[in-house]
mmCIF file of C-alpha atoms in Angstrom:
data_model
loop_
_atom_site.group_PDB
_atom_site.id
_atom_site.type_symbol
_atom_site.label_atom_id
_atom_site.label_comp_id
_atom_site.label_asym_id
_atom_site.label_seq_id
_atom_site.Cartn_x
_atom_site.Cartn_y
_atom_site.Cartn_z
ATOM 1 C CA MET A 1 15.893 3.117 32.317
ATOM 2 C CA SER A 2 14.979 -0.278 33.737
ATOM 3 C CA ALA A 3 17.162 -3.281 32.992
ATOM 4 C CA THR A 4 14.244 -5.113 31.375
ATOM 5 C CA ARG A 5 14.215 -2.605 28.495
ATOM 6 C CA LEU A 6 17.935 -2.656 27.678
ATOM 7 C CA PRO A 7 17.942 -5.813 25.493
ATOM 8 C CA GLY A 8 15.588 -4.076 23.063
ATOM 9 C CA THR A 9 17.905 -1.120 22.469
ATOM 10 C CA PRO A 10 20.036 -2.559 19.603
ATOM 11 C CA ARG A 11 16.885 -3.711 17.866
ATOM 12 C CA LEU A 12 15.358 -0.259 18.150
ATOM 13 C CA LEU A 13 18.538 1.382 16.851
ATOM 14 C CA ARG A 14 18.542 -0.929 13.844
ATOM 15 C CA ALA A 15 14.953 0.020 13.097
ATOM 16 C CA LEU A 16 15.715 3.741 13.383
ATOM 17 C CA ASN A 17 18.785 3.434 11.186
ATOM 18 C CA ASP A 18 16.905 1.425 8.585
ATOM 19 C CA ARG A 19 14.122 3.989 8.466
ATOM 20 C CA ALA A 20 16.603 6.853 8.158
ATOM 21 C CA ALA A 21 18.360 5.118 5.268
ATOM 22 C CA LEU A 22 15.094 4.442 3.457
ATOM 23 C CA GLU A 23 14.014 8.067 3.828
ATOM 24 C CA LEU A 24 17.366 9.206 2.429
ATOM 25 C CA LEU A 25 16.975 6.931 -0.576
ATOM 26 C CA LEU A 26 13.499 8.333 -1.216
ATOM 27 C CA GLU A 27 14.699 11.931 -0.941
ATOM 28 C CA GLN A 28 18.015 11.714 -2.769
ATOM 29 C CA GLY A 29 17.679 8.782 -5.112
ATOM 30 C CA PRO A 30 20.213 5.975 -5.564
ATOM 31 C CA LEU A 31 23.123 5.988 -3.106
ATOM 32 C CA THR A 32 26.146 3.808 -2.424
ATOM 33 C CA ARG A 33 26.661 2.043 0.867
ATOM 34 C CA ALA A 34 29.466 4.447 1.692
ATOM 35 C CA ARG A 35 27.292 7.478 0.990
ATOM 36 C CA ILE A 36 24.482 6.070 3.124
ATOM 37 C CA GLY A 37 27.003 5.675 5.928
ATOM 38 C CA GLU A 38 28.203 9.262 5.539
ATOM 39 C CA LEU A 39 24.694 10.729 5.545
ATOM 40 C CA THR A 40 23.490 8.668 8.501
ATOM 41 C CA GLY A 41 26.709 8.912 10.514
ATOM 42 C CA LEU A 42 27.126 5.133 10.543
ATOM 43 C CA SER A 43 30.360 3.248 10.095
ATOM 44 C CA LYS A 44 31.061 1.494 6.781
ATOM 45 C CA VAL A 45 30.505 -1.886 8.378
ATOM 46 C CA THR A 46 27.196 -0.875 9.980
ATOM 47 C CA ALA A 47 25.995 0.786 6.756
ATOM 48 C CA SER A 48 26.839 -2.364 4.781
ATOM 49 C CA GLN A 49 24.939 -4.527 7.244
ATOM 50 C CA LEU A 50 21.997 -2.143 7.037
ATOM 51 C CA VAL A 51 21.863 -2.314 3.231
ATOM 52 C CA GLU A 52 22.127 -6.102 3.274
ATOM 53 C CA ARG A 53 19.280 -6.262 5.767
ATOM 54 C CA LEU A 54 17.039 -4.032 3.641
ATOM 55 C CA GLU A 55 17.970 -5.920 0.486
ATOM 56 C CA GLU A 56 17.051 -9.235 2.104
ATOM 57 C CA ARG A 57 13.680 -7.802 3.092
ATOM 58 C CA GLY A 58 13.001 -6.715 -0.484
ATOM 59 C CA LEU A 59 12.909 -3.002 0.351
ATOM 60 C CA VAL A 60 15.999 -1.887 -1.576
ATOM 61 C CA THR A 61 17.547 -3.092 -4.793
ATOM 62 C CA ARG A 62 20.713 -2.537 -6.789
ATOM 63 C CA VAL A 63 20.119 -0.139 -9.644
ATOM 64 C CA GLY A 64 23.595 0.483 -11.068
ATOM 65 C CA GLU A 65 27.172 1.325 -10.296
ATOM 66 C CA GLN A 66 29.159 4.431 -9.483
ATOM 67 C CA ALA A 67 32.643 4.691 -10.885
ATOM 68 C CA GLY A 68 35.242 5.614 -8.339
ATOM 69 C CA GLY A 69 38.984 5.736 -8.146
ATOM 70 C CA ARG A 70 40.927 2.566 -7.565
ATOM 71 C CA GLY A 71 39.144 -0.700 -7.073
ATOM 72 C CA PRO A 72 35.764 -1.957 -8.268
ATOM 73 C CA ASN A 73 32.831 0.362 -8.902
ATOM 74 C CA ALA A 74 30.488 0.948 -5.967
ATOM 75 C CA GLN A 75 26.975 -0.468 -6.168
ATOM 76 C CA LEU A 76 24.099 2.003 -6.162
ATOM 77 C CA TYR A 77 20.973 1.151 -4.177
ATOM 78 C CA ALA A 78 17.427 2.515 -4.317
ATOM 79 C CA VAL A 79 14.109 1.786 -2.661
ATOM 80 C CA ARG A 80 12.436 -1.033 -4.582
ATOM 81 C CA PRO A 81 9.359 0.607 -6.146
ATOM 82 C CA GLY A 82 7.279 -2.547 -6.228
ATOM 83 C CA SER A 83 7.600 -3.266 -2.508
ATOM 84 C CA ALA A 84 4.158 -1.687 -2.017
ATOM 85 C CA TYR A 85 1.513 0.317 -3.867
ATOM 86 C CA VAL A 86 -1.215 2.739 -2.818
ATOM 87 C CA VAL A 87 -4.318 4.115 -4.507
ATOM 88 C CA GLY A 88 -5.763 7.586 -4.015
ATOM 89 C CA VAL A 89 -9.331 8.379 -5.058
ATOM 90 C CA ASP A 90 -11.015 11.757 -5.556
ATOM 91 C CA VAL A 91 -14.758 11.286 -5.296
ATOM 92 C CA GLY A 92 -16.939 14.020 -6.765
ATOM 93 C CA ALA A 93 -20.634 14.403 -7.447
ATOM 94 C CA GLU A 94 -20.224 13.534 -11.114
ATOM 95 C CA ARG A 95 -16.972 11.610 -11.442
ATOM 96 C CA VAL A 96 -14.400 9.545 -9.601
ATOM 97 C CA VAL A 97 -10.673 9.827 -10.312
ATOM 98 C CA ALA A 98 -8.261 7.175 -9.032
ATOM 99 C CA ALA A 99 -4.473 6.972 -9.242
ATOM 100 C CA CYS A 100 -2.015 4.263 -8.246
ATOM 101 C CA ALA A 101 1.511 5.033 -7.012
ATOM 102 C CA ASP A 102 4.382 2.837 -5.925
ATOM 103 C CA ILE A 103 6.073 3.291 -2.574
ATOM 104 C CA THR A 104 8.498 5.863 -4.012
ATOM 105 C CA GLY A 105 5.531 8.103 -4.835
ATOM 106 C CA ALA A 106 5.742 7.655 -8.602
ATOM 107 C CA VAL A 107 2.234 7.722 -10.080
ATOM 108 C CA LEU A 108 2.022 4.848 -12.545
ATOM 109 C CA GLY A 109 -1.673 4.682 -13.390
ATOM 110 C CA ARG A 110 -4.660 7.017 -13.431
ATOM 111 C CA VAL A 111 -8.294 6.510 -14.431
ATOM 112 C CA GLU A 112 -11.505 8.475 -14.190
ATOM 113 C CA GLN A 113 -15.123 7.528 -14.661
ATOM 114 C CA SER A 114 -18.541 9.075 -14.452
ATOM 115 C CA THR A 115 -20.824 8.441 -11.481
ATOM 116 C CA ARG A 116 -23.958 9.844 -13.097
ATOM 117 C CA ASP A 117 -25.482 6.556 -14.228
ATOM 118 C CA THR A 118 -25.053 4.413 -11.135
ATOM 119 C CA ASP A 119 -26.396 4.227 -7.598
ATOM 120 C CA ASP A 120 -23.769 1.697 -6.471
ATOM 121 C CA PRO A 121 -20.863 3.484 -4.745
ATOM 122 C CA VAL A 122 -19.122 0.201 -3.911
ATOM 123 C CA GLY A 123 -19.132 -0.792 -7.557
ATOM 124 C CA VAL A 124 -17.887 2.620 -8.659
ATOM 125 C CA VAL A 125 -14.951 2.620 -6.234
ATOM 126 C CA HIS A 126 -14.126 -1.035 -6.901
ATOM 127 C CA ASN A 127 -13.967 -0.465 -10.640
ATOM 128 C CA ALA A 128 -11.877 2.701 -10.299
ATOM 129 C CA VAL A 129 -9.382 1.106 -7.897
ATOM 130 C CA VAL A 130 -8.983 -2.074 -9.949
ATOM 131 C CA ARG A 131 -8.511 -0.112 -13.170
ATOM 132 C CA ALA A 132 -5.982 2.252 -11.565
ATOM 133 C CA ALA A 133 -3.937 -0.638 -10.171
ATOM 134 C CA SER A 134 -4.117 -2.506 -13.464
ATOM 135 C CA SER A 135 -2.964 0.519 -15.448
ATOM 136 C CA ALA A 136 -0.013 0.793 -13.048
ATOM 137 C CA GLY A 137 0.899 -2.856 -13.581
ATOM 138 C CA ALA A 138 0.204 -3.644 -9.926
ATOM 139 C CA GLU A 139 -1.687 -6.606 -8.525
ATOM 140 C CA LEU A 140 -4.555 -5.555 -6.274
ATOM 141 C CA SER A 141 -3.044 -7.729 -3.545
ATOM 142 C CA SER A 142 0.049 -5.485 -3.537
ATOM 143 C CA VAL A 143 -2.024 -2.337 -2.893
ATOM 144 C CA ARG A 144 -1.505 -1.703 0.808
ATOM 145 C CA ARG A 145 -3.893 1.239 1.318
ATOM 146 C CA ILE A 146 -6.666 3.118 -0.461
ATOM 147 C CA VAL A 147 -7.493 6.686 0.595
ATOM 148 C CA LEU A 148 -10.706 8.242 -0.695
ATOM 149 C CA GLY A 149 -11.242 11.982 -0.643
ATOM 150 C CA THR A 150 -14.910 12.800 -0.299
ATOM 151 C CA PRO A 151 -16.982 15.896 0.425
ATOM 152 C CA GLY A 152 -18.819 15.956 3.725
ATOM 153 C CA LEU A 153 -18.146 14.721 7.233
ATOM 154 C CA VAL A 154 -16.020 11.747 8.204
ATOM 155 C CA ASP A 155 -16.522 10.420 11.735
ATOM 156 C CA PRO A 156 -13.115 10.519 13.482
ATOM 157 C CA GLY A 157 -14.135 7.594 15.663
ATOM 158 C CA THR A 158 -15.390 5.133 13.047
ATOM 159 C CA GLY A 159 -13.829 6.549 9.887
ATOM 160 C CA ASP A 160 -17.203 6.308 8.144
ATOM 161 C CA ILE A 161 -19.031 9.010 6.233
ATOM 162 C CA THR A 162 -21.741 10.656 8.310
ATOM 163 C CA PHE A 163 -22.904 13.394 5.961
ATOM 164 C CA ALA A 164 -22.220 14.219 2.311
ATOM 165 C CA PHE A 165 -24.531 16.904 0.963
ATOM 166 C CA ASN A 166 -23.980 16.205 -2.734
ATOM 167 C CA LEU A 167 -23.369 12.443 -2.480
ATOM 168 C CA PRO A 168 -26.692 11.108 -1.210
ATOM 169 C CA ARG A 169 -25.787 7.465 -1.935
ATOM 170 C CA TRP A 170 -22.709 7.649 0.308
ATOM 171 C CA HIS A 171 -23.718 6.675 3.816
ATOM 172 C CA ARG A 172 -22.754 4.997 7.073
ATOM 173 C CA GLY A 173 -21.685 1.406 6.533
ATOM 174 C CA LEU A 174 -20.027 2.161 3.204
ATOM 175 C CA LEU A 175 -16.513 1.944 4.655
ATOM 176 C CA ALA A 176 -17.040 -1.614 5.886
ATOM 177 C CA ALA A 177 -18.593 -2.580 2.571
ATOM 178 C CA LEU A 178 -15.598 -1.232 0.637
ATOM 179 C CA ARG A 179 -13.086 -2.942 2.908
ATOM 180 C CA GLU A 180 -14.886 -6.243 2.528
ATOM 181 C CA ASP A 181 -15.127 -5.815 -1.231
ATOM 182 C CA LEU A 182 -11.503 -4.795 -1.831
ATOM 183 C CA HIS A 183 -9.825 -6.829 0.958
ATOM 184 C CA THR A 184 -7.556 -3.837 1.521
ATOM 185 C CA PRO A 185 -7.385 -1.105 4.170
ATOM 186 C CA VAL A 186 -9.655 1.716 2.981
ATOM 187 C CA VAL A 187 -9.697 5.183 4.555
ATOM 188 C CA PHE A 188 -12.102 8.083 4.030
ATOM 189 C CA GLU A 189 -10.874 11.668 4.407
ATOM 190 C CA ASN A 190 -12.570 14.978 3.756
ATOM 191 C CA ASP A 191 -11.560 16.271 0.327
ATOM 192 C CA VAL A 192 -10.587 19.765 1.495
ATOM 193 C CA ASN A 193 -8.390 18.257 4.215
ATOM 194 C CA LEU A 194 -6.566 16.274 1.542
ATOM 195 C CA ALA A 195 -6.053 19.429 -0.499
ATOM 196 C CA ALA A 196 -4.341 20.921 2.559
ATOM 197 C CA VAL A 197 -2.081 17.858 2.835
ATOM 198 C CA ALA A 198 -1.019 18.383 -0.770
ATOM 199 C CA GLU A 199 -0.513 22.108 -0.183
ATOM 200 C CA ALA A 200 1.771 21.352 2.759
ATOM 201 C CA GLN A 201 3.720 18.806 0.743
ATOM 202 C CA SER A 202 4.369 20.739 -2.450
ATOM 203 C CA GLY A 203 2.242 23.885 -2.564
ATOM 204 C CA ALA A 204 2.065 27.310 -0.970
ATOM 205 C CA ALA A 205 2.218 25.946 2.603
ATOM 206 C CA GLN A 206 5.517 24.076 2.369
ATOM 207 C CA GLY A 207 7.464 24.477 5.584
ATOM 208 C CA THR A 208 4.486 25.934 7.479
ATOM 209 C CA ALA A 209 3.231 23.837 10.383
ATOM 210 C CA ASP A 210 0.162 25.994 11.145
ATOM 211 C CA PHE A 211 -2.106 27.227 8.365
ATOM 212 C CA VAL A 212 -5.672 27.128 7.121
ATOM 213 C CA LEU A 213 -6.796 26.384 3.594
ATOM 214 C CA VAL A 214 -10.025 27.975 2.366
ATOM 215 C CA TRP A 215 -11.608 25.992 -0.453
ATOM 216 C CA LEU A 216 -13.579 28.148 -2.888
ATOM 217 C CA ASP A 217 -15.463 26.179 -5.480
ATOM 218 C CA ALA A 218 -19.087 25.186 -5.959
ATOM 219 C CA GLY A 219 -19.108 25.129 -2.171
ATOM 220 C CA VAL A 220 -16.833 26.641 0.443
ATOM 221 C CA GLY A 221 -14.792 24.638 2.913
ATOM 222 C CA LEU A 222 -11.868 24.908 5.274
ATOM 223 C CA ALA A 223 -8.979 22.690 6.329
ATOM 224 C CA ILE A 224 -7.054 23.369 9.533
ATOM 225 C CA MET A 225 -3.435 22.295 9.904
ATOM 226 C CA LEU A 226 -1.962 22.681 13.396
ATOM 227 C CA GLY A 227 1.530 21.504 14.222
ATOM 228 C CA GLY A 228 1.690 19.776 10.860
ATOM 229 C CA ARG A 229 -1.433 17.718 11.609
ATOM 230 C CA LEU A 230 -4.970 18.029 10.375
ATOM 231 C CA HIS A 231 -7.507 19.115 12.957
ATOM 232 C CA HIS A 232 -10.781 17.232 12.459
ATOM 233 C CA GLY A 233 -12.793 18.188 15.534
ATOM 234 C CA SER A 234 -14.796 15.831 17.762
ATOM 235 C CA SER A 235 -17.354 14.981 15.066
ATOM 236 C CA GLY A 236 -15.293 15.619 11.951
ATOM 237 C CA ALA A 237 -17.038 18.939 11.337
ATOM 238 C CA ALA A 238 -14.030 21.210 11.892
ATOM 239 C CA GLY A 239 -13.778 23.365 8.782
ATOM 240 C CA GLU A 240 -17.414 23.312 7.686
ATOM 241 C CA ILE A 241 -17.102 27.032 7.144
ATOM 242 C CA GLY A 242 -20.132 27.165 4.871
ATOM 243 C CA TYR A 243 -22.265 27.029 8.026
ATOM 244 C CA LEU A 244 -20.780 30.174 9.543
ATOM 245 C CA PRO A 245 -23.654 32.511 10.478
ATOM 246 C CA VAL A 246 -22.587 35.713 8.752
ATOM 247 C CA PRO A 247 -24.437 39.008 8.265
ATOM 248 C CA GLY A 248 -26.131 39.940 5.035
ATOM 249 C CA VAL A 249 -27.881 36.664 4.249
ATOM 250 C CA PRO A 250 -30.651 34.555 5.842
ATOM 251 C CA ILE A 251 -29.478 32.000 8.389
ATOM 252 C CA PRO A 252 -31.298 28.645 7.974
ATOM 253 C CA ARG A 253 -32.538 27.174 11.250
ATOM 254 C CA ASP A 254 -32.730 23.533 10.126
ATOM 255 C CA VAL A 255 -29.456 22.284 8.664
ATOM 256 C CA SER A 256 -30.961 18.862 7.940
ATOM 257 C CA LYS A 257 -32.922 20.430 5.098
ATOM 258 C CA ARG A 258 -31.282 21.386 1.815
ATOM 259 C CA ALA A 259 -31.335 25.135 2.374
ATOM 260 C CA LYS A 260 -27.975 26.731 1.714
ATOM 261 C CA PRO A 261 -26.128 27.721 4.899
ATOM 262 C CA ALA A 262 -25.244 31.370 5.435
ATOM 263 C CA PHE A 263 -21.610 31.710 4.367
ATOM 264 C CA GLN A 264 -22.249 29.374 1.446
ATOM 265 C CA GLN A 265 -24.938 31.806 0.275
ATOM 266 C CA LEU A 266 -22.476 34.674 0.563
ATOM 267 C CA ALA A 267 -19.351 33.146 -1.001
ATOM 268 C CA GLY A 268 -20.223 29.967 -2.900
ATOM 269 C CA ALA A 269 -20.038 29.683 -6.682
ATOM 270 C CA ASP A 270 -23.605 30.917 -7.181
ATOM 271 C CA ALA A 271 -22.835 34.034 -5.166
ATOM 272 C CA VAL A 272 -19.598 34.648 -7.075
ATOM 273 C CA ARG A 273 -21.456 34.475 -10.384
ATOM 274 C CA ALA A 274 -24.117 36.858 -9.071
ATOM 275 C CA VAL A 275 -21.528 39.394 -7.902
ATOM 276 C CA ALA A 276 -19.708 39.101 -11.220
ATOM 277 C CA ALA A 277 -22.897 39.654 -13.212
ATOM 278 C CA GLU A 278 -23.678 42.779 -11.198
ATOM 279 C CA HIS A 279 -20.317 44.167 -12.289
ATOM 280 C CA GLY A 280 -20.687 43.213 -15.936
ATOM 281 C CA PHE A 281 -18.944 39.849 -16.007
ATOM 282 C CA ALA A 282 -21.507 37.298 -17.142
ATOM 283 C CA GLU A 283 -19.277 34.256 -17.658
ATOM 284 C CA ALA A 284 -20.976 30.914 -17.024
ATOM 285 C CA GLY A 285 -18.536 29.671 -14.390
ATOM 286 C CA ALA A 286 -17.513 31.360 -11.154
ATOM 287 C CA ALA A 287 -13.799 30.813 -11.792
ATOM 288 C CA ASP A 288 -14.169 32.105 -15.354
ATOM 289 C CA ALA A 289 -15.870 35.239 -14.036
ATOM 290 C CA VAL A 290 -13.011 35.865 -11.598
ATOM 291 C CA ARG A 291 -10.431 35.401 -14.350
ATOM 292 C CA ALA A 292 -12.367 37.806 -16.577
ATOM 293 C CA ALA A 293 -12.413 40.438 -13.830
ATOM 294 C CA ILE A 294 -8.661 40.101 -13.332
ATOM 295 C CA ALA A 295 -8.035 40.311 -17.073
ATOM 296 C CA ALA A 296 -10.113 43.515 -17.185
ATOM 297 C CA GLY A 297 -7.613 45.277 -14.950
ATOM 298 C CA THR A 298 -8.979 48.374 -13.231
ATOM 299 C CA ALA A 299 -12.459 47.685 -14.611
ATOM 300 C CA GLY A 300 -12.609 44.433 -12.666
ATOM 301 C CA GLY A 301 -11.366 45.874 -9.384
ATOM 302 C CA ALA A 302 -14.788 46.604 -7.916
ATOM 303 C CA MET A 303 -15.960 43.028 -8.479
ATOM 304 C CA LEU A 304 -12.824 41.602 -6.824
ATOM 305 C CA ASP A 305 -13.147 44.060 -3.937
ATOM 306 C CA GLU A 306 -16.712 42.922 -3.247
ATOM 307 C CA LEU A 307 -15.757 39.260 -3.426
ATOM 308 C CA ALA A 308 -12.824 39.868 -1.067
ATOM 309 C CA ARG A 309 -15.088 41.607 1.450
ATOM 310 C CA ARG A 310 -17.386 38.598 1.464
ATOM 311 C CA LEU A 311 -14.580 36.073 1.778
ATOM 312 C CA ALA A 312 -12.944 38.099 4.533
ATOM 313 C CA LEU A 313 -15.928 37.479 6.798
ATOM 314 C CA GLY A 314 -15.234 33.761 6.792
ATOM 315 C CA VAL A 315 -11.478 34.069 6.844
ATOM 316 C CA ALA A 316 -11.523 36.602 9.685
ATOM 317 C CA SER A 317 -13.910 34.484 11.750
ATOM 318 C CA THR A 318 -11.492 31.585 11.453
ATOM 319 C CA CYS A 319 -8.346 33.587 12.062
ATOM 320 C CA VAL A 320 -9.471 35.341 15.234
ATOM 321 C CA VAL A 321 -9.958 31.898 16.776
ATOM 322 C CA LEU A 322 -6.900 30.066 15.408
ATOM 323 C CA ASP A 323 -4.552 32.977 14.619
ATOM 324 C CA PRO A 324 -2.644 31.120 11.874
ATOM 325 C CA PRO A 325 0.292 32.778 10.129
ATOM 326 C CA LEU A 326 -0.901 31.663 6.705
ATOM 327 C CA VAL A 327 -4.190 31.358 4.816
ATOM 328 C CA VAL A 328 -4.245 29.570 1.456
ATOM 329 C CA LEU A 329 -7.094 30.234 -0.995
ATOM 330 C CA ALA A 330 -7.663 27.090 -3.052
ATOM 331 C CA GLY A 331 -10.345 25.461 -5.184
ATOM 332 C CA GLU A 332 -11.244 26.665 -8.681
ATOM 333 C CA VAL A 333 -12.158 30.179 -7.539
ATOM 334 C CA GLY A 334 -9.185 30.545 -5.191
ATOM 335 C CA ARG A 335 -6.798 29.441 -7.915
ATOM 336 C CA ALA A 336 -8.432 31.706 -10.493
ATOM 337 C CA GLY A 337 -8.213 34.694 -8.136
ATOM 338 C CA GLY A 338 -4.470 34.332 -7.708
ATOM 339 C CA ALA A 339 -2.529 37.076 -6.000
ATOM 340 C CA ALA A 340 -5.072 39.743 -7.005
ATOM 341 C CA LEU A 341 -7.812 38.178 -4.877
ATOM 342 C CA ALA A 342 -5.528 36.930 -2.093
ATOM 343 C CA GLU A 343 -4.031 40.376 -1.502
ATOM 344 C CA ARG A 344 -7.481 41.921 -1.280
ATOM 345 C CA VAL A 345 -8.645 39.316 1.234
ATOM 346 C CA GLN A 346 -5.506 39.868 3.310
ATOM 347 C CA HIS A 347 -6.186 43.612 3.366
ATOM 348 C CA GLU A 348 -9.836 43.133 4.348
ATOM 349 C CA VAL A 349 -9.047 40.685 7.155
ATOM 350 C CA ALA A 350 -6.483 43.067 8.613
ATOM 351 C CA ALA A 351 -9.023 45.884 8.403
ATOM 352 C CA ILE A 352 -11.696 44.129 10.488
ATOM 353 C CA THR A 353 -9.651 42.059 12.988
ATOM 354 C CA LEU A 354 -6.568 42.256 15.204
ATOM 355 C CA VAL A 355 -4.873 39.387 13.348
ATOM 356 C CA ARG A 356 -2.908 39.793 10.142
ATOM 357 C CA PRO A 357 -2.283 36.449 8.491
ATOM 358 C CA ARG A 358 -0.545 36.264 5.161
ATOM 359 C CA VAL A 359 -3.105 35.274 2.513
ATOM 360 C CA VAL A 360 -1.886 33.572 -0.653
ATOM 361 C CA SER A 361 -3.329 31.666 -3.566
ATOM 362 C CA THR A 362 -2.748 27.930 -3.891
ATOM 363 C CA GLY A 363 0.596 26.793 -5.226
ATOM 364 C CA LEU A 364 -0.938 23.739 -6.901
ATOM 365 C CA THR A 365 -2.413 23.635 -10.371
ATOM 366 C CA GLU A 366 -3.644 20.076 -10.792
ATOM 367 C CA GLU A 367 -5.726 17.631 -8.723
ATOM 368 C CA PRO A 368 -4.805 18.644 -5.167
ATOM 369 C CA ILE A 369 -7.358 16.266 -3.615
ATOM 370 C CA LEU A 370 -5.975 13.278 -5.481
ATOM 371 C CA ARG A 371 -2.421 14.313 -4.625
ATOM 372 C CA GLY A 372 -3.355 14.639 -0.973
ATOM 373 C CA ALA A 373 -4.998 11.212 -0.996
ATOM 374 C CA LEU A 374 -1.880 9.606 -2.442
ATOM 375 C CA ARG A 375 0.363 11.408 0.035
ATOM 376 C CA THR A 376 -1.795 10.332 2.990
ATOM 377 C CA ALA A 377 -1.766 6.732 1.786
ATOM 378 C CA LEU A 378 1.994 6.785 1.195
ATOM 379 C CA ASP A 379 2.752 8.189 4.640
ATOM 380 C CA ALA A 380 0.756 5.405 6.282
ATOM 381 C CA VAL A 381 2.170 2.611 4.135
ATOM 382 C CA ARG A 382 5.753 3.784 4.545
ATOM 383 C CA ASP A 383 5.228 3.714 8.300
ATOM 384 C CA GLU A 384 3.955 0.149 7.997
ATOM 385 C CA VAL A 385 6.524 -1.161 5.527
ATOM 386 C CA PHE A 386 9.577 0.747 6.724
ATOM 387 C CA GLY A 387 8.569 0.266 10.338
ATOM 388 C CA SER A 388 8.560 -3.499 9.852
ATOM 389 C CA THR A 389 12.303 -3.557 9.309
ATOM 390 C CA VAL A 390 13.058 -4.462 12.907
ATOM 391 C CA GLY A 391 14.792 -7.796 12.786
#
């Protein structure tokens, strides 16, 4: 190491120690100075200096006392929740849901509103974000990042939306308009990618660095997690599995037109309802039809077998390229199918390919896109706020 870099070493160590302490407080809750020292391997003196430094910067606060043996009670410290806030937004074709969380991850406010009667996406997002922050008791100026989950393609280079099939009013230039309107960092991310983030955090993919998530809903989509990071592709189109050219259905030659792409025709919600109706399950919704088939026991097996064969074409095509150890079936249909559908897909994939990934149903029951948006925003803001502790 060159001599010119040595003076920065103590400063770097302080920053690393501060970050480690803050992460411990987030994971384990309130801790004493002595306990922070034990868990980080720091001396009592160094741990005390660390806590004082973080307290001065407004990142930790005293939240109580812990009774001990002889002497005064030890002070308990926790990350100060109000040191920063984030907002996550789930943008759908008919509604927008926004939630505001403090830096500890506690969700303090949530709102939803219809998008049917407006052609102003900036106004819709502005209103949702302001209402979410207000319901959380947070000033908009204290919101450090807003992450919006949206269907379609997000350009990895510019961060702007380049294509959203069912959101025709969302277009290039919208990101800049939102940032100017809200005076806050705004980030777009594909909605299925955010569902995978949530699945990795607290769902069926916890502890798995490499996996794919297949989203089965009105449309079909795919998120790819490699080494714990989302893979977007050069144009943001990685995971647009609906466009897989699969046998058994027509393959549109002009994707700019609104013809349904091949795998979407085979495995989207309309196709699920059609397969269900052929087997005597005429429920209005695709997920309802899958649940009805499962509830029917043996009588519903043929319908689930056919659906699994269709899904396996897309899953197998993905897995022979990426060879992931885990495939998660998510979305309304994936969740409704549960283990009964996942096991069938796993069997079918193993029957037609050399790879044998484990296929499971999602471990999340509520709002995975919104949860993924909040998690993505929190990760970025914690890096910013906790990383600024170098002093």
